[in-house]
PDB file of C-alpha atoms and ligand atoms in Angstrom:
ATOM      1  CA  MET A 228     -26.524  -6.780  -4.424  1.00 94.00           C
ATOM      2  CA  PRO A 229     -23.761  -9.388  -3.968  1.00 96.00           C
ATOM      3  CA  GLU A 230     -24.500 -12.466  -1.845  1.00 97.00           C
ATOM      4  CA  PRO A 231     -21.736 -13.824   0.411  1.00 98.00           C
ATOM      5  CA  ASP A 232     -20.486 -17.309  -0.507  1.00 98.00           C
ATOM      6  CA  ALA A 233     -19.672 -19.925   2.119  1.00 98.00           C
ATOM      7  CA  GLY A 234     -17.084 -18.541   4.526  1.00 98.00           C
ATOM      8  CA  GLU A 235     -17.618 -14.979   3.319  1.00 98.00           C
ATOM      9  CA  VAL A 236     -19.182 -11.924   4.880  1.00 98.00           C
ATOM     10  CA  ARG A 237     -20.838  -9.002   3.151  1.00 98.00           C
ATOM     11  CA  VAL A 238     -20.152  -5.450   4.268  1.00 98.00           C
ATOM     12  CA  ARG A 239     -22.155  -2.320   3.799  1.00 98.00           C
ATOM     13  CA  VAL A 240     -19.351  -0.056   2.573  1.00 98.00           C
ATOM     14  CA  ARG A 241     -18.792   3.216   4.459  1.00 98.00           C
ATOM     15  CA  ALA A 242     -15.563   4.324   2.813  1.00 98.00           C
ATOM     16  CA  CYS A 243     -13.146   2.988   0.204  1.00 98.00           C
ATOM     17  CA  GLY A 244      -9.668   4.304  -0.375  1.00 98.00           C
ATOM     18  CA  ALA A 245      -8.556   4.939  -3.951  1.00 98.00           C
ATOM     19  CA  CYS A 246      -5.114   3.552  -4.760  1.00 96.00           C
ATOM     20  CA  ARG A 247      -2.714   3.936  -7.659  1.00 92.00           C
ATOM     21  CA  THR A 248      -3.259   0.225  -8.320  1.00 94.00           C
ATOM     22  CA  ASP A 249      -6.922   1.009  -9.115  1.00 96.00           C
ATOM     23  CA  LEU A 250      -5.571   3.349 -11.770  1.00 94.00           C
ATOM     24  CA  HIS A 251      -3.282   0.599 -13.140  1.00 92.00           C
ATOM     25  CA  VAL A 252      -6.318  -1.710 -13.301  1.00 94.00           C
ATOM     26  CA  ALA A 253      -8.599   0.903 -14.904  1.00 94.00           C
ATOM     27  CA  GLU A 254      -5.995   1.921 -17.485  1.00 93.00           C
ATOM     28  CA  GLY A 255      -4.961  -1.632 -18.411  1.00 91.00           C
ATOM     29  CA  GLU A 256      -1.411  -1.589 -17.017  1.00 90.00           C
ATOM     30  CA  LEU A 257      -2.467  -4.677 -15.070  1.00 92.00           C
ATOM     31  CA  ALA A 258      -4.086  -7.480 -17.089  1.00 93.00           C
ATOM     32  CA  GLN A 259      -7.854  -7.240 -17.343  1.00 93.00           C
ATOM     33  CA  LEU A 260      -9.097 -10.408 -15.638  1.00 92.00           C
ATOM     34  CA  ARG A 261     -12.832  -9.719 -15.690  1.00 92.00           C
ATOM     35  CA  SER A 262     -15.233  -7.174 -17.075  1.00 92.00           C
ATOM     36  CA  PRO A 263     -17.167  -5.355 -15.833  1.00 95.00           C
ATOM     37  CA  LEU A 264     -15.189  -5.010 -12.635  1.00 97.00           C
ATOM     38  CA  ILE A 265     -15.753  -2.937  -9.500  1.00 97.00           C
ATOM     39  CA  PRO A 266     -12.333  -1.639  -8.345  1.00 97.00           C
ATOM     40  CA  GLY A 267     -11.307  -0.723  -4.807  1.00 98.00           C
ATOM     41  CA  HIS A 268      -9.315  -2.663  -2.232  1.00 98.00           C
ATOM     42  CA  GLN A 269      -9.134  -0.411   0.830  1.00 98.00           C
ATOM     43  CA  VAL A 270     -12.659  -0.983   2.045  1.00 98.00           C
ATOM     44  CA  VAL A 271     -14.115  -0.094   5.438  1.00 98.00           C
ATOM     45  CA  GLY A 272     -17.661  -1.112   6.246  1.00 98.00           C
ATOM     46  CA  THR A 273     -19.956  -2.943   8.619  1.00 98.00           C
ATOM     47  CA  VAL A 274     -20.867  -6.601   8.323  1.00 98.00           C
ATOM     48  CA  ASP A 275     -24.490  -6.928   7.237  1.00 98.00           C
ATOM     49  CA  SER A 276     -24.734 -10.549   6.081  1.00 98.00           C
ATOM     50  CA  LEU A 277     -22.941 -13.800   6.912  1.00 98.00           C
ATOM     51  CA  GLY A 278     -22.313 -16.547   4.369  1.00 98.00           C
ATOM     52  CA  ARG A 279     -22.736 -20.201   5.318  1.00 98.00           C
ATOM     53  CA  GLY A 280     -20.280 -21.173   8.054  1.00 98.00           C
ATOM     54  CA  ALA A 281     -18.985 -17.634   8.640  1.00 98.00           C
ATOM     55  CA  THR A 282     -18.509 -17.161  12.396  1.00 98.00           C
ATOM     56  CA  ARG A 283     -15.527 -14.826  12.862  1.00 98.00           C
ATOM     57  CA  PHE A 284     -17.497 -11.554  12.833  1.00 98.00           C
ATOM     58  CA  GLY A 285     -20.973 -10.537  13.948  1.00 98.00           C
ATOM     59  CA  ILE A 286     -23.573  -8.418  12.185  1.00 98.00           C
ATOM     60  CA  GLY A 287     -22.660  -4.752  12.691  1.00 98.00           C
ATOM     61  CA  ASP A 288     -18.919  -5.309  13.253  1.00 98.00           C
ATOM     62  CA  ARG A 289     -16.703  -2.813  11.454  1.00 98.00           C
ATOM     63  CA  ILE A 290     -14.076  -4.557   9.327  1.00 98.00           C
ATOM     64  CA  GLY A 291     -11.567  -3.808   6.588  1.00 98.00           C
ATOM     65  CA  ILE A 292     -11.091  -5.493   3.200  1.00 98.00           C
ATOM     66  CA  ALA A 293      -7.647  -5.353   1.606  1.00 98.00           C
ATOM     67  CA  TRP A 294      -5.993  -6.311  -1.700  1.00 97.00           C
ATOM     68  CA  LEU A 295      -5.167  -9.963  -0.915  1.00 97.00           C
ATOM     69  CA  ARG A 296      -8.590 -11.677  -1.056  1.00 98.00           C
ATOM     70  CA  SER A 297      -7.670 -15.351  -0.781  1.00 98.00           C
ATOM     71  CA  THR A 298      -4.820 -17.834  -1.038  1.00 98.00           C
ATOM     72  CA  CYS A 299      -4.901 -21.601  -1.549  1.00 98.00           C
ATOM     73  CA  GLY A 300      -3.267 -22.510   1.760  1.00 97.00           C
ATOM     74  CA  ARG A 301      -1.643 -25.575   0.168  1.00 98.00           C
ATOM     75  CA  CYS A 302       1.040 -24.485  -2.310  1.00 98.00           C
ATOM     76  CA  ARG A 303       4.751 -24.424  -1.425  1.00 98.00           C
ATOM     77  CA  PHE A 304       4.604 -20.666  -0.806  1.00 98.00           C
ATOM     78  CA  CYS A 305       1.551 -20.812   1.463  1.00 98.00           C
ATOM     79  CA  LEU A 306       3.163 -23.644   3.401  1.00 98.00           C
ATOM     80  CA  ALA A 307       6.336 -21.576   3.839  1.00 97.00           C
ATOM     81  CA  SER A 308       4.548 -18.531   5.368  1.00 96.00           C
ATOM     82  CA  ARG A 309       4.929 -16.679   2.057  1.00 97.00           C
ATOM     83  CA  GLU A 310       1.263 -16.527   1.080  1.00 98.00           C
ATOM     84  CA  ASN A 311       1.890 -13.251  -0.750  1.00 97.00           C
ATOM     85  CA  LEU A 312       3.495 -15.429  -3.451  1.00 98.00           C
ATOM     86  CA  CYS A 313       0.651 -18.018  -3.538  1.00 98.00           C
ATOM     87  CA  GLU A 314       0.177 -19.772  -6.891  1.00 96.00           C
ATOM     88  CA  ARG A 315      -3.622 -19.381  -6.746  1.00 97.00           C
ATOM     89  CA  SER A 316      -4.202 -16.094  -4.932  1.00 97.00           C
ATOM     90  CA  THR A 317      -7.119 -13.782  -5.678  1.00 98.00           C
ATOM     91  CA  TYR A 318      -7.369 -10.016  -5.267  1.00 97.00           C
ATOM     92  CA  THR A 319     -10.057  -7.523  -4.268  1.00 98.00           C
ATOM     93  CA  GLY A 320     -10.875  -5.124  -7.075  1.00 98.00           C
ATOM     94  CA  TRP A 321      -8.929  -7.151  -9.665  1.00 97.00           C
ATOM     95  CA  THR A 322      -9.952 -10.824  -9.777  1.00 97.00           C
ATOM     96  CA  HIS A 323     -13.114 -10.047  -7.749  1.00 98.00           C
ATOM     97  CA  ASP A 324     -15.327  -7.016  -7.296  1.00 98.00           C
ATOM     98  CA  GLY A 325     -14.107  -4.445  -4.809  1.00 98.00           C
ATOM     99  CA  GLY A 326     -15.319  -1.518  -2.762  1.00 98.00           C
ATOM    100  CA  TYR A 327     -16.265   1.278  -5.151  1.00 98.00           C
ATOM    101  CA  ALA A 328     -19.795   0.172  -4.303  1.00 98.00           C
ATOM    102  CA  GLU A 329     -22.420   0.136  -1.583  1.00 98.00           C
ATOM    103  CA  TYR A 330     -21.758  -3.530  -0.738  1.00 98.00           C
ATOM    104  CA  ALA A 331     -18.793  -5.877  -1.040  1.00 98.00           C
ATOM    105  CA  CYS A 332     -18.094  -9.476  -0.010  1.00 98.00           C
ATOM    106  CA  VAL A 333     -14.885 -10.970   1.368  1.00 98.00           C
ATOM    107  CA  PRO A 334     -13.755 -14.333   2.774  1.00 98.00           C
ATOM    108  CA  GLU A 335     -13.859 -13.715   6.523  1.00 98.00           C
ATOM    109  CA  ALA A 336     -10.360 -15.152   6.977  1.00 98.00           C
ATOM    110  CA  PHE A 337      -8.947 -12.325   4.822  1.00 98.00           C
ATOM    111  CA  ALA A 338     -10.811  -9.435   6.485  1.00 98.00           C
ATOM    112  CA  TYR A 339      -9.317  -7.292   9.245  1.00 98.00           C
ATOM    113  CA  ALA A 340     -10.719  -6.068  12.528  1.00 98.00           C
ATOM    114  CA  LEU A 341      -9.923  -2.343  12.666  1.00 98.00           C
ATOM    115  CA  PRO A 342      -8.670  -0.313  15.639  1.00 97.00           C
ATOM    116  CA  SER A 343     -11.615   1.795  16.847  1.00 96.00           C
ATOM    117  CA  MET A 344      -9.467   4.935  17.126  1.00 96.00           C
ATOM    118  CA  PHE A 345      -9.456   5.423  13.354  1.00 98.00           C
ATOM    119  CA  GLU A 346     -12.446   7.012  11.636  1.00 97.00           C
ATOM    120  CA  ASP A 347     -13.725   5.191   8.565  1.00 98.00           C
ATOM    121  CA  ALA A 348     -11.928   7.476   6.098  1.00 98.00           C
ATOM    122  CA  GLU A 349      -8.657   7.434   8.053  1.00 98.00           C
ATOM    123  CA  ALA A 350      -8.692   3.648   8.287  1.00 98.00           C
ATOM    124  CA  THR A 351      -8.950   3.082   4.535  1.00 98.00           C
ATOM    125  CA  PRO A 352      -5.370   3.971   3.479  1.00 98.00           C
ATOM    126  CA  LEU A 353      -3.993   1.648   6.147  1.00 98.00           C
ATOM    127  CA  LEU A 354      -5.421  -1.291   4.208  1.00 98.00           C
ATOM    128  CA  CYS A 355      -3.168  -1.055   1.147  1.00 97.00           C
ATOM    129  CA  ALA A 356      -0.989   2.057   1.290  1.00 97.00           C
ATOM    130  CA  GLY A 357      -0.160   1.217   4.896  1.00 98.00           C
ATOM    131  CA  ILE A 358       0.230  -2.545   4.585  1.00 97.00           C
ATOM    132  CA  ILE A 359       2.303  -2.481   1.391  1.00 97.00           C
ATOM    133  CA  GLY A 360       4.448   0.363   2.701  1.00 98.00           C
ATOM    134  CA  TYR A 361       5.011  -1.622   5.870  1.00 98.00           C
ATOM    135  CA  ARG A 362       6.085  -4.692   3.943  1.00 98.00           C
ATOM    136  CA  ALA A 363       8.380  -2.519   1.818  1.00 98.00           C
ATOM    137  CA  LEU A 364       9.865  -1.048   4.986  1.00 98.00           C
ATOM    138  CA  ARG A 365      10.580  -4.523   6.319  1.00 97.00           C
ATOM    139  CA  ARG A 366      11.990  -5.639   2.952  1.00 97.00           C
ATOM    140  CA  SER A 367      14.280  -2.586   2.880  1.00 98.00           C
ATOM    141  CA  GLN A 368      16.025  -3.996   5.991  1.00 98.00           C
ATOM    142  CA  VAL A 369      16.349  -0.482   7.397  1.00 98.00           C
ATOM    143  CA  PRO A 370      17.752  -0.765  10.928  1.00 98.00           C
ATOM    144  CA  ARG A 371      16.038   1.015  13.822  1.00 97.00           C
ATOM    145  CA  GLY A 372      17.531   4.494  13.905  1.00 98.00           C
ATOM    146  CA  GLY A 373      18.900   4.090  10.376  1.00 98.00           C
ATOM    147  CA  ARG A 374      18.801   6.425   7.389  1.00 98.00           C
ATOM    148  CA  LEU A 375      15.923   5.743   4.972  1.00 98.00           C
ATOM    149  CA  GLY A 376      15.228   7.308   1.575  1.00 98.00           C
ATOM    150  CA  LEU A 377      11.714   7.474   0.079  1.00 98.00           C
ATOM    151  CA  TYR A 378      11.389   8.091  -3.673  1.00 98.00           C
ATOM    152  CA  GLY A 379       7.946   9.363  -4.597  1.00 96.00           C
ATOM    153  CA  PHE A 380       5.694  10.614  -1.838  1.00 97.00           C
ATOM    154  CA  GLY A 381       2.000   9.785  -1.987  1.00 95.00           C
ATOM    155  CA  SER A 382      -0.475   7.813   0.073  1.00 96.00           C
ATOM    156  CA  SER A 383       1.787   4.868   0.920  1.00 97.00           C
ATOM    157  CA  ALA A 384       4.954   6.896   1.536  1.00 98.00           C
ATOM    158  CA  HIS A 385       3.280   9.369   3.881  1.00 98.00           C
ATOM    159  CA  ILE A 386       2.199   6.473   6.130  1.00 98.00           C
ATOM    160  CA  THR A 387       5.526   4.636   5.828  1.00 98.00           C
ATOM    161  CA  LEU A 388       7.362   7.799   6.848  1.00 98.00           C
ATOM    162  CA  GLN A 389       5.376   7.896  10.093  1.00 98.00           C
ATOM    163  CA  VAL A 390       6.231   4.259  10.881  1.00 98.00           C
ATOM    164  CA  ALA A 391       9.904   4.862  10.081  1.00 98.00           C
ATOM    165  CA  ARG A 392       9.984   7.904  12.350  1.00 98.00           C
ATOM    166  CA  HIS A 393       8.465   5.739  15.086  1.00 98.00           C
ATOM    167  CA  TRP A 394      11.382   3.344  14.517  1.00 98.00           C
ATOM    168  CA  GLY A 395      13.762   6.252  15.095  1.00 98.00           C
ATOM    169  CA  CYS A 396      14.860   6.469  11.466  1.00 98.00           C
ATOM    170  CA  ALA A 397      16.008   9.660   9.767  1.00 98.00           C
ATOM    171  CA  VAL A 398      13.930   9.928   6.582  1.00 98.00           C
ATOM    172  CA  TYR A 399      15.001  11.587   3.327  1.00 98.00           C
ATOM    173  CA  VAL A 400      12.258  12.197   0.763  1.00 98.00           C
ATOM    174  CA  ALA A 401      12.806  12.701  -2.966  1.00 98.00           C
ATOM    175  CA  THR A 402       9.783  13.834  -4.965  1.00 97.00           C
ATOM    176  CA  ARG A 403       9.159  16.167  -7.873  1.00 94.00           C
ATOM    177  CA  GLU A 404       6.156  17.756  -6.174  1.00 94.00           C
ATOM    178  CA  PRO A 405       6.890  20.829  -3.969  1.00 95.00           C
ATOM    179  CA  ASP A 406       3.620  20.340  -2.014  1.00 95.00           C
ATOM    180  CA  ARG A 407       4.616  16.777  -1.205  1.00 96.00           C
ATOM    181  CA  ARG A 408       8.034  17.936  -0.002  1.00 97.00           C
ATOM    182  CA  ARG A 409       6.327  20.312   2.405  1.00 97.00           C
ATOM    183  CA  LEU A 410       4.073  17.508   3.647  1.00 97.00           C
ATOM    184  CA  ALA A 411       7.099  15.236   4.151  1.00 98.00           C
ATOM    185  CA  LEU A 412       8.903  17.871   6.245  1.00 98.00           C
ATOM    186  CA  ASP A 413       5.694  18.506   8.160  1.00 98.00           C
ATOM    187  CA  LEU A 414       5.530  14.785   9.017  1.00 97.00           C
ATOM    188  CA  GLY A 415       9.099  14.730  10.295  1.00 98.00           C
ATOM    189  CA  ALA A 416      11.360  14.100   7.304  1.00 98.00           C
ATOM    190  CA  SER A 417      14.967  15.227   7.873  1.00 98.00           C
ATOM    191  CA  TRP A 418      15.305  16.381   4.283  1.00 98.00           C
ATOM    192  CA  ALA A 419      13.130  16.730   1.185  1.00 98.00           C
ATOM    193  CA  GLY A 420      14.245  17.480  -2.341  1.00 98.00           C
ATOM    194  CA  ALA A 421      13.932  16.400  -5.948  1.00 97.00           C
ATOM    195  CA  PRO A 422      15.083  12.962  -7.174  1.00 95.00           C
ATOM    196  CA  GLY A 423      18.745  13.258  -8.143  1.00 92.00           C
ATOM    197  CA  ASP A 424      19.488  16.126  -5.749  1.00 97.00           C
ATOM    198  CA  ALA A 425      22.534  15.432  -3.593  1.00 96.00           C
ATOM    199  CA  LEU A 426      21.447  13.964  -0.240  1.00 97.00           C
ATOM    200  CA  PRO A 427      23.100  15.150   2.973  1.00 97.00           C
ATOM    201  CA  ALA A 428      23.989  11.549   3.911  1.00 97.00           C
ATOM    202  CA  LYS A 429      24.327   8.077   2.395  1.00 98.00           C
ATOM    203  CA  LEU A 430      21.273   5.855   2.974  1.00 98.00           C
ATOM    204  CA  ASP A 431      21.080   2.526   4.793  1.00 98.00           C
ATOM    205  CA  ALA A 432      17.936   1.697   2.829  1.00 98.00           C
ATOM    206  CA  ALA A 433      15.506   3.183   0.334  1.00 98.00           C
ATOM    207  CA  ILE A 434      11.993   2.525  -0.928  1.00 98.00           C
ATOM    208  CA  VAL A 435      10.860   3.497  -4.419  1.00 98.00           C
ATOM    209  CA  PHE A 436       7.118   4.231  -4.355  1.00 97.00           C
ATOM    210  CA  ALA A 437       6.740   6.050  -7.675  1.00 95.00           C
ATOM    211  CA  PRO A 438       6.050   3.689 -10.618  1.00 92.00           C
ATOM    212  CA  ALA A 439       9.110   5.051 -12.421  1.00 96.00           C
ATOM    213  CA  GLY A 440      11.959   2.650 -13.199  1.00 97.00           C
ATOM    214  CA  ALA A 441      14.275   5.628 -13.781  1.00 97.00           C
ATOM    215  CA  LEU A 442      14.278   6.198  -9.998  1.00 98.00           C
ATOM    216  CA  VAL A 443      15.880   2.818  -9.251  1.00 98.00           C
ATOM    217  CA  PRO A 444      19.442   3.802 -10.268  1.00 97.00           C
ATOM    218  CA  VAL A 445      18.964   7.144  -8.501  1.00 97.00           C
ATOM    219  CA  ALA A 446      18.093   5.348  -5.266  1.00 98.00           C
ATOM    220  CA  LEU A 447      20.898   2.777  -5.706  1.00 98.00           C
ATOM    221  CA  ARG A 448      23.449   5.536  -6.175  1.00 97.00           C
ATOM    222  CA  ASP A 449      22.244   7.215  -2.967  1.00 97.00           C
ATOM    223  CA  LEU A 450      22.744   4.004  -0.943  1.00 98.00           C
ATOM    224  CA  ASP A 451      25.616   3.388   1.385  1.00 98.00           C
ATOM    225  CA  LYS A 452      27.599   0.147   0.977  1.00 98.00           C
ATOM    226  CA  GLY A 453      25.515  -2.905   1.841  1.00 98.00           C
ATOM    227  CA  GLY A 454      22.217  -1.020   1.506  1.00 98.00           C
ATOM    228  CA  THR A 455      18.910  -2.221   0.072  1.00 98.00           C
ATOM    229  CA  VAL A 456      16.390  -0.602  -2.261  1.00 98.00           C
ATOM    230  CA  ALA A 457      12.831  -1.976  -1.969  1.00 98.00           C
ATOM    231  CA  LEU A 458      10.427  -1.410  -4.864  1.00 98.00           C
ATOM    232  CA  ALA A 459       6.925  -0.979  -3.445  1.00 97.00           C
ATOM    233  CA  GLY A 460       4.817  -0.734  -6.599  1.00 90.00           C
ATOM    234  CA  ILE A 461       2.864  -3.433  -8.430  1.00 89.00           C
ATOM    235  CA  HIS A 462       3.737  -1.807 -11.754  1.00 90.00           C
ATOM    236  CA  MET A 463       6.811   0.112 -12.849  1.00 94.00           C
ATOM    237  CA  THR A 464       8.133   1.496 -16.120  1.00 96.00           C
ATOM    238  CA  ASP A 465      11.245  -0.226 -17.488  1.00 97.00           C
ATOM    239  CA  LEU A 466      14.486   0.188 -15.603  1.00 96.00           C
ATOM    240  CA  PRO A 467      17.252   1.937 -17.523  1.00 97.00           C
ATOM    241  CA  ALA A 468      20.632   0.278 -18.079  1.00 96.00           C
ATOM    242  CA  MET A 469      22.862   0.631 -15.033  1.00 95.00           C
ATOM    243  CA  ALA A 470      26.597   0.624 -14.446  1.00 95.00           C
ATOM    244  CA  TYR A 471      27.736  -2.124 -12.093  1.00 95.00           C
ATOM    245  CA  GLU A 472      29.615   0.343  -9.965  1.00 93.00           C
ATOM    246  CA  PRO A 473      28.217   2.681  -8.478  1.00 93.00           C
ATOM    247  CA  HIS A 474      24.759   1.094  -8.651  1.00 96.00           C
ATOM    248  CA  LEU A 475      25.116  -2.543  -7.601  1.00 96.00           C
ATOM    249  CA  PHE A 476      28.662  -3.253  -6.470  1.00 97.00           C
ATOM    250  CA  TRP A 477      29.422  -2.893  -2.728  1.00 97.00           C
ATOM    251  CA  GLU A 478      26.791  -5.537  -2.023  1.00 98.00           C
ATOM    252  CA  LYS A 479      23.797  -3.359  -2.749  1.00 98.00           C
ATOM    253  CA  THR A 480      20.478  -5.199  -3.011  1.00 98.00           C
ATOM    254  CA  VAL A 481      17.281  -4.585  -4.984  1.00 97.00           C
ATOM    255  CA  GLN A 482      14.091  -6.117  -3.537  1.00 97.00           C
ATOM    256  CA  SER A 483      10.660  -6.045  -5.109  1.00 97.00           C
ATOM    257  CA  VAL A 484       7.536  -6.233  -2.957  1.00 97.00           C
ATOM    258  CA  THR A 485       4.665  -8.475  -4.021  1.00 96.00           C
ATOM    259  CA  ALA A 486       1.341  -8.013  -2.219  1.00 94.00           C
ATOM    260  CA  ASN A 487       1.441  -8.933   1.469  1.00 96.00           C
ATOM    261  CA  THR A 488       0.748 -11.655   3.964  1.00 97.00           C
ATOM    262  CA  ARG A 489      -2.050 -11.369   6.506  1.00 98.00           C
ATOM    263  CA  GLU A 490       0.666 -11.176   9.142  1.00 97.00           C
ATOM    264  CA  ASP A 491       1.935  -7.968   7.494  1.00 97.00           C
ATOM    265  CA  GLY A 492      -1.586  -6.566   7.706  1.00 98.00           C
ATOM    266  CA  GLU A 493      -2.119  -7.461  11.358  1.00 98.00           C
ATOM    267  CA  ALA A 494       1.323  -6.091  12.276  1.00 98.00           C
ATOM    268  CA  LEU A 495       0.726  -2.804  10.467  1.00 98.00           C
ATOM    269  CA  LEU A 496      -2.680  -2.278  12.090  1.00 98.00           C
ATOM    270  CA  ALA A 497      -1.259  -2.976  15.558  1.00 97.00           C
ATOM    271  CA  GLU A 498       1.601  -0.563  14.938  1.00 97.00           C
ATOM    272  CA  ALA A 499      -0.770   2.050  13.464  1.00 98.00           C
ATOM    273  CA  ALA A 500      -2.787   2.045  16.691  1.00 98.00           C
ATOM    274  CA  ALA A 501       0.311   2.139  18.917  1.00 97.00           C
ATOM    275  CA  ILE A 502       2.051   5.089  17.198  1.00 97.00           C
ATOM    276  CA  PRO A 503      -0.715   6.351  16.476  1.00 96.00           C
ATOM    277  CA  LEU A 504      -0.559   6.924  12.709  1.00 97.00           C
ATOM    278  CA  ARG A 505      -2.341   9.942  11.300  1.00 96.00           C
ATOM    279  CA  PRO A 506      -3.264   9.381   7.641  1.00 97.00           C
ATOM    280  CA  ARG A 507      -4.033  12.588   5.710  1.00 97.00           C
ATOM    281  CA  VAL A 508      -7.177  11.911   3.722  1.00 98.00           C
ATOM    282  CA  THR A 509      -9.049  13.809   1.029  1.00 98.00           C
ATOM    283  CA  ARG A 510     -12.707  12.795   0.803  1.00 98.00           C
ATOM    284  CA  TYR A 511     -14.676  12.334  -2.423  1.00 98.00           C
ATOM    285  CA  ARG A 512     -18.198  11.078  -3.002  1.00 98.00           C
ATOM    286  CA  LEU A 513     -18.512   7.665  -4.653  1.00 98.00           C
ATOM    287  CA  GLU A 514     -19.838   9.380  -7.791  1.00 97.00           C
ATOM    288  CA  GLU A 515     -16.526  11.272  -7.972  1.00 98.00           C
ATOM    289  CA  ALA A 516     -14.412   8.107  -8.309  1.00 97.00           C
ATOM    290  CA  ASN A 517     -13.102   9.124 -11.723  1.00 97.00           C
ATOM    291  CA  ARG A 518     -12.023  12.500 -10.384  1.00 97.00           C
ATOM    292  CA  ALA A 519     -10.270  10.839  -7.451  1.00 98.00           C
ATOM    293  CA  LEU A 520      -8.336   8.576  -9.830  1.00 97.00           C
ATOM    294  CA  ALA A 521      -7.454  11.507 -12.083  1.00 97.00           C
ATOM    295  CA  ASP A 522      -6.161  13.403  -9.038  1.00 97.00           C
ATOM    296  CA  ILE A 523      -3.991  10.419  -8.071  1.00 95.00           C
ATOM    297  CA  LYS A 524      -2.637  10.294 -11.607  1.00 95.00           C
ATOM    298  CA  SER A 525      -1.732  13.988 -11.588  1.00 94.00           C
ATOM    299  CA  SER A 526      -0.427  13.858  -7.974  1.00 91.00           C
ATOM    300  CA  THR A 527      -2.838  16.584  -6.880  1.00 93.00           C
ATOM    301  CA  VAL A 528      -4.233  14.656  -3.899  1.00 95.00           C
ATOM    302  CA  GLU A 529      -2.479  15.747  -0.706  1.00 94.00           C
ATOM    303  CA  ALA A 530      -1.825  12.125   0.346  1.00 96.00           C
ATOM    304  CA  SER A 531      -4.687   9.580   0.393  1.00 97.00           C
ATOM    305  CA  ALA A 532      -7.938   9.800  -1.621  1.00 98.00           C
ATOM    306  CA  VAL A 533     -11.056   8.220  -0.107  1.00 98.00           C
ATOM    307  CA  LEU A 534     -14.495   7.619  -1.571  1.00 98.00           C
ATOM    308  CA  MET A 535     -17.234   8.172   1.007  1.00 98.00           C
ATOM    309  CA  LEU A 536     -20.629   6.486   0.937  1.00 96.00           C
ATOM    310  CA  ASP A 537     -23.759   8.186   2.259  1.00 77.00           C
TER     311      ASP A 537
HETATM  312 ZN1  LIG B 868      -0.990 -20.948  -2.046  1.00 61.57          ZN
HETATM  313 ZN1  LIG B 869      -3.514  -0.495  -3.324  1.00 61.57          ZN
END
């Protein structure tokens, strides 16, 4: 049973989303920073204990815990409203224990109040898949009503597509998985095909969600002049060599996405409630965490996998 430190709250976990990053942590593609470690950074639960000085939430409040667990507040990045690049940041389910558990603690300043319209399971994928996808969407510079390509279509992409549609964008989805193409069309994509298939139009912007560096030149080639490709993943296989033209000339831009700021999180949750977003979730019991991760690895989850407690 973890005890909340000063400024922290403890939640009784109700649901925790499983994310591809949990798989990168479990399989060692991200550095192992502690062991044993409880993964999970899309946590929904109710506050059941307050650490010293914690006043933001009350006992019984439902809150969310996300990937970014703390920042220093003093480094040049924090002071420039770029806390996602903080020199001393910590992370839920990587540097600290996460939500594949009955209880988890979080600094109250990094927790989120959750819109009541979302059930526990539905709210979980908003907390990483949603927030990171939202930051990637902003980093892609796609204009309202523009043409957006999504490469790879899992938990994060299926939420990002809904936000982009709300922005009036036409969305083109490239994924190897036929089931995912059907889901994309169902959610309002204008086109769905395999990576490398000829698109019906040049893209203003693209987001690569799959952790496959080989997709970066594919997305760059599909861009119109002046377009941007955002890379949403925390881990990616090596990028292949690229020709200057047609991949980068014509003022094409490649942008990576590193974690998120709390402002990204608050903005995504507000937008999620306004649209309203409809995450597609597949529920597992906590004891089935390994199966959930294996299903993410083999792309057999429909969209978002969620571990349910009690
Ligand atoms: Zn900092
Ligand atoms: Zn995640």
